[in-house]
Tab-separated table of C-alpha atoms in Angstrom:
chain	number	residue	atom	x	y	z
A	933	ALA	CA	-24.709	-27.322	1.596
A	934	VAL	CA	-25.376	-29.304	5.090
A	935	PHE	CA	-21.950	-27.483	5.965
A	936	SER	CA	-21.921	-24.742	4.372
A	937	MET	CA	-25.349	-23.702	6.040
A	938	LEU	CA	-23.783	-24.455	9.352
A	939	THR	CA	-21.025	-23.060	8.915
A	940	GLN	CA	-22.239	-19.400	7.198
A	941	GLY	CA	-25.009	-19.812	10.514
A	942	VAL	CA	-28.340	-20.059	8.111
A	943	THR	CA	-29.123	-22.492	10.486
A	944	ASN	CA	-27.942	-24.773	14.155
A	945	ASN	CA	-30.134	-27.601	13.540
A	946	VAL	CA	-30.234	-29.926	10.954
A	947	ALA	CA	-31.774	-33.539	10.557
A	948	LEU	CA	-30.437	-35.966	8.362
A	949	VAL	CA	-33.072	-38.512	7.200
A	950	ASP	CA	-31.428	-41.670	4.737
A	951	VAL	CA	-32.081	-45.083	3.822
A	952	MET	CA	-28.108	-46.371	4.112
A	953	GLU	CA	-28.115	-46.025	7.756
A	954	ASP	CA	-24.362	-46.371	8.027
A	955	LYS	CA	-23.598	-44.008	5.740
A	956	LEU	CA	-25.585	-41.742	7.761
A	957	LYS	CA	-24.592	-42.209	10.862
A	958	GLY	CA	-20.720	-41.112	9.311
A	959	GLU	CA	-22.283	-38.211	7.720
A	960	MET	CA	-23.986	-36.517	11.097
A	961	MET	CA	-20.316	-37.889	13.503
A	962	ASP	CA	-18.252	-36.089	10.071
A	963	LEU	CA	-20.810	-32.991	10.440
A	964	GLN	CA	-20.686	-32.824	14.562
A	965	HIS	CA	-16.602	-33.408	14.775
A	966	GLY	CA	-16.832	-30.360	13.130
A	967	SER	CA	-18.880	-28.050	15.445
A	968	ALA	CA	-15.886	-26.277	17.070
A	969	PHE	CA	-16.437	-24.027	14.117
A	970	MET	CA	-20.244	-23.657	13.946
A	971	ARG	CA	-23.033	-21.867	15.791
A	972	ASN	CA	-24.081	-24.048	18.715
A	973	ALA	CA	-25.135	-26.228	16.093
A	974	LYS	CA	-27.617	-29.552	16.462
A	975	ILE	CA	-26.942	-32.416	14.120
A	976	GLN	CA	-29.432	-35.371	14.483
A	977	ALA	CA	-29.787	-38.509	12.016
A	978	SER	CA	-32.687	-41.185	11.459
A	979	LYS	CA	-33.571	-43.313	9.093
A	980	ASP	CA	-37.517	-41.902	10.534
A	981	TYR	CA	-38.734	-39.077	8.900
A	982	SER	CA	-40.436	-38.390	12.448
A	983	ILE	CA	-36.691	-36.793	13.108
A	984	SER	CA	-37.504	-33.800	10.796
A	985	ALA	CA	-40.677	-33.245	12.502
A	986	GLY	CA	-41.590	-29.353	12.174
A	987	SER	CA	-38.785	-28.209	9.738
A	988	LYS	CA	-38.520	-24.530	8.755
A	989	ILE	CA	-37.510	-26.227	5.234
A	990	CYS	CA	-37.185	-29.742	4.016
A	991	ILE	CA	-33.998	-29.906	1.073
A	992	VAL	CA	-34.651	-33.063	-0.912
A	993	THR	CA	-31.220	-34.441	-3.046
A	994	ALA	CA	-32.626	-38.283	-2.316
A	995	GLY	CA	-32.584	-40.286	-6.112
A	996	VAL	CA	-30.458	-42.830	-7.688
A	997	ARG	CA	-26.795	-42.661	-9.042
A	998	GLN	CA	-26.862	-41.285	-12.356
A	999	ARG	CA	-24.652	-43.844	-14.733
A	1000	GLU	CA	-21.588	-42.558	-16.764
A	1001	GLY	CA	-23.692	-41.338	-20.293
A	1002	GLU	CA	-27.010	-41.213	-18.636
A	1003	THR	CA	-28.634	-37.807	-18.841
A	1004	ARG	CA	-30.769	-36.559	-16.315
A	1005	LEU	CA	-34.322	-36.992	-18.205
A	1006	ASP	CA	-32.855	-40.754	-18.445
A	1007	LEU	CA	-33.576	-40.375	-14.283
A	1008	VAL	CA	-37.225	-39.250	-14.465
A	1009	GLN	CA	-38.975	-42.338	-13.569
A	1010	ARG	CA	-36.907	-43.646	-11.135
A	1011	ASN	CA	-36.425	-40.593	-9.147
A	1012	THR	CA	-39.985	-40.290	-9.736
A	1013	ASP	CA	-40.331	-43.335	-7.442
A	1014	VAL	CA	-38.530	-42.437	-5.013
A	1015	LEU	CA	-40.092	-38.961	-4.200
A	1016	LYS	CA	-43.610	-41.286	-3.833
A	1017	HIS	CA	-41.917	-42.096	-0.361
A	1018	ILE	CA	-40.016	-39.489	0.458
A	1019	ILE	CA	-42.141	-36.522	-0.164
A	1020	PRO	CA	-45.621	-37.911	2.106
A	1021	PRO	CA	-43.763	-38.741	5.345
A	1022	LEU	CA	-41.634	-35.252	4.727
A	1023	VAL	CA	-45.139	-33.430	5.103
A	1024	LYS	CA	-46.789	-35.610	7.125
A	1025	TYR	CA	-44.424	-33.904	9.439
A	1026	SER	CA	-43.470	-30.676	8.628
A	1027	PRO	CA	-46.409	-29.298	6.751
A	1028	ASP	CA	-45.507	-25.654	7.308
A	1029	ALA	CA	-42.207	-26.497	5.444
A	1030	VAL	CA	-40.764	-24.975	2.212
A	1031	PHE	CA	-39.229	-27.758	0.174
A	1032	LEU	CA	-35.868	-26.869	-2.669
A	1033	ILE	CA	-35.590	-29.959	-4.188
A	1034	ALA	CA	-32.203	-30.425	-5.859
A	1035	SER	CA	-32.396	-34.212	-6.949
A	1036	ASN	CA	-32.189	-34.665	-10.831
A	1037	PRO	CA	-33.799	-33.807	-13.042
A	1038	VAL	CA	-34.915	-30.929	-10.720
A	1039	ASP	CA	-36.562	-29.242	-13.068
A	1040	ILE	CA	-39.604	-32.101	-13.224
A	1041	LEU	CA	-39.157	-33.377	-9.765
A	1042	THR	CA	-40.130	-30.395	-8.427
A	1043	TYR	CA	-43.677	-30.206	-10.575
A	1044	VAL	CA	-43.784	-33.805	-9.151
A	1045	THR	CA	-42.807	-32.795	-5.459
A	1046	TRP	CA	-45.581	-30.486	-5.911
A	1047	LYS	CA	-47.982	-32.582	-7.381
A	1048	LEU	CA	-47.483	-35.429	-4.397
A	1049	SER	CA	-46.941	-32.725	-1.520
A	1050	GLY	CA	-50.503	-30.484	-1.920
A	1051	LEU	CA	-48.467	-27.514	-1.173
A	1052	PRO	CA	-49.414	-24.388	-2.258
A	1053	LYS	CA	-46.598	-24.010	-5.406
A	1054	HIS	CA	-44.734	-20.838	-4.079
A	1055	ARG	CA	-43.561	-23.669	-0.929
A	1056	VAL	CA	-41.974	-25.587	-3.212
A	1057	ILE	CA	-39.157	-24.649	-4.792
A	1058	GLY	CA	-36.255	-25.894	-7.430
A	1059	SER	CA	-32.359	-25.297	-7.762
A	1060	GLY	CA	-32.903	-24.703	-11.426
A	1061	THR	CA	-30.103	-23.755	-12.970
A	1062	ASN	CA	-28.142	-21.988	-10.108
A	1063	LEU	CA	-25.208	-24.609	-10.274
A	1064	ASP	CA	-24.920	-24.405	-14.126
A	1065	SER	CA	-24.488	-20.739	-13.869
A	1066	ALA	CA	-21.841	-21.521	-11.162
A	1067	ARG	CA	-20.079	-22.801	-13.274
A	1068	PHE	CA	-20.321	-20.830	-16.161
A	1069	ARG	CA	-18.994	-17.722	-14.290
A	1070	TYR	CA	-16.184	-19.944	-13.372
A	1071	LEU	CA	-15.554	-21.163	-17.069
A	1072	LEU	CA	-15.858	-17.289	-17.975
A	1073	SER	CA	-12.924	-16.544	-14.986
A	1074	GLU	CA	-11.337	-18.873	-16.602
A	1075	LYS	CA	-10.934	-17.704	-19.267
A	1076	LEU	CA	-10.310	-13.765	-18.723
A	1077	GLY	CA	-8.106	-14.377	-16.378
A	1078	VAL	CA	-10.134	-12.787	-13.680
A	1079	ALA	CA	-11.661	-13.749	-10.404
A	1080	THR	CA	-14.763	-15.962	-10.641
A	1081	THR	CA	-16.267	-12.981	-8.464
A	1082	SER	CA	-16.292	-10.106	-10.714
A	1083	CYS	CA	-17.862	-12.608	-13.563
A	1084	HIS	CA	-21.951	-11.919	-13.988
A	1085	GLY	CA	-23.913	-14.062	-15.988
A	1086	TYR	CA	-26.854	-16.442	-15.572
A	1087	ILE	CA	-27.688	-19.853	-17.669
A	1088	ILE	CA	-31.765	-19.884	-17.381
A	1089	GLY	CA	-33.989	-22.751	-18.869
A	1090	GLU	CA	-34.142	-26.427	-17.811
A	1091	HIS	CA	-31.312	-27.541	-16.037
A	1092	GLY	CA	-28.546	-29.623	-17.632
A	1093	ASP	CA	-28.713	-30.127	-21.522
A	1094	SER	CA	-30.990	-27.960	-22.925
A	1095	SER	CA	-29.997	-25.413	-20.791
A	1096	VAL	CA	-29.611	-21.609	-22.394
A	1097	PRO	CA	-26.804	-18.677	-21.710
A	1098	VAL	CA	-27.686	-14.782	-21.861
A	1099	TRP	CA	-24.646	-13.767	-23.472
A	1100	SER	CA	-26.112	-9.683	-23.757
A	1101	GLY	CA	-26.205	-10.111	-19.905
A	1102	VAL	CA	-22.318	-11.423	-19.274
A	1103	ASN	CA	-20.672	-8.230	-17.656
A	1104	ILE	CA	-16.837	-8.658	-16.266
A	1105	ALA	CA	-17.039	-5.733	-13.214
A	1106	GLY	CA	-19.640	-4.374	-15.133
A	1107	VAL	CA	-18.017	-4.292	-18.608
A	1108	ARG	CA	-20.730	-6.268	-20.732
A	1109	LEU	CA	-18.647	-8.442	-23.025
A	1110	SER	CA	-21.735	-8.063	-26.117
A	1111	ASP	CA	-20.295	-4.167	-25.976
A	1112	LEU	CA	-16.962	-5.935	-27.223
A	1113	ASN	CA	-17.778	-8.663	-28.870
A	1114	PRO	CA	-21.620	-8.430	-30.654
A	1115	LYS	CA	-21.059	-12.063	-32.076
A	1116	ILE	CA	-21.161	-13.180	-28.600
A	1117	GLY	CA	-22.322	-16.719	-28.335
A	1118	THR	CA	-23.134	-16.822	-31.957
A	1119	ASP	CA	-21.358	-19.702	-34.716
A	1120	ALA	CA	-19.991	-16.479	-36.161
A	1121	ASP	CA	-18.055	-15.648	-32.676
A	1122	PRO	CA	-14.849	-15.074	-33.042
A	1123	GLU	CA	-13.764	-15.919	-29.648
A	1124	HIS	CA	-16.275	-19.006	-29.961
A	1125	TRP	CA	-17.940	-18.215	-26.587
A	1126	LYS	CA	-20.539	-20.777	-27.160
A	1127	ASP	CA	-17.534	-23.079	-26.593
A	1128	THR	CA	-18.231	-22.176	-22.764
A	1129	HIS	CA	-21.566	-23.214	-22.201
A	1130	GLY	CA	-20.712	-26.594	-24.109
A	1131	ALA	CA	-18.250	-26.912	-20.659
A	1132	VAL	CA	-20.682	-26.168	-18.468
A	1133	VAL	CA	-22.737	-28.685	-19.813
A	1134	LYS	CA	-20.665	-31.397	-20.341
A	1135	SER	CA	-19.030	-30.568	-16.782
A	1136	ALA	CA	-21.135	-32.469	-15.295
A	1137	TYR	CA	-20.658	-35.689	-16.902
A	1138	GLU	CA	-17.088	-35.299	-16.156
A	1139	VAL	CA	-17.578	-35.104	-12.086
A	1140	ILE	CA	-19.481	-37.944	-12.403
A	1141	LYS	CA	-17.190	-39.834	-14.415
A	1142	LEU	CA	-13.925	-38.611	-12.334
A	1143	LYS	CA	-16.133	-38.743	-8.713
A	1144	GLY	CA	-18.286	-42.260	-9.854
């Protein structure tokens, strides 16, 4: 995410904070070595939250590792405990920042962050089902053999196992699939599109299993 923001010119000033000092330094150096492809980027890293002072946006990805077979909801208490140590100092040094939460379970932890921060609700945002929707569009493209950018569709609700695909809104280059297949996404669907949403849910666990 940081690399994308730097290369796309979203920002040229990034401060990384983590408790794992060696890993943190490695991440910083890795990004710094790519500075030639960025716009005069300033990349810093520290265990001390003061390095983040005056941030406009704080992106929170911290959390315990999700174990194989463990659902996102299983992480609630452990990651709530993690956020209790992270959010107060971030707010202290960047009281005017917008907080973007990506830690799992993201919907619950976005609420937890809002309560811990004391910030107005419009300044605490979760990544929600953005990743689910991106996976959905990719899998649509794989099934149909067309470019992902031509596939449009959204997953709504809670990020993860209980997410909901909006089949009525799925379109390929402007053509709604529900016009071609009125039973899309139902048990009576002859094309078994329901399996595509199942693959969206399962893919996260597959990634965790493969990447460790």
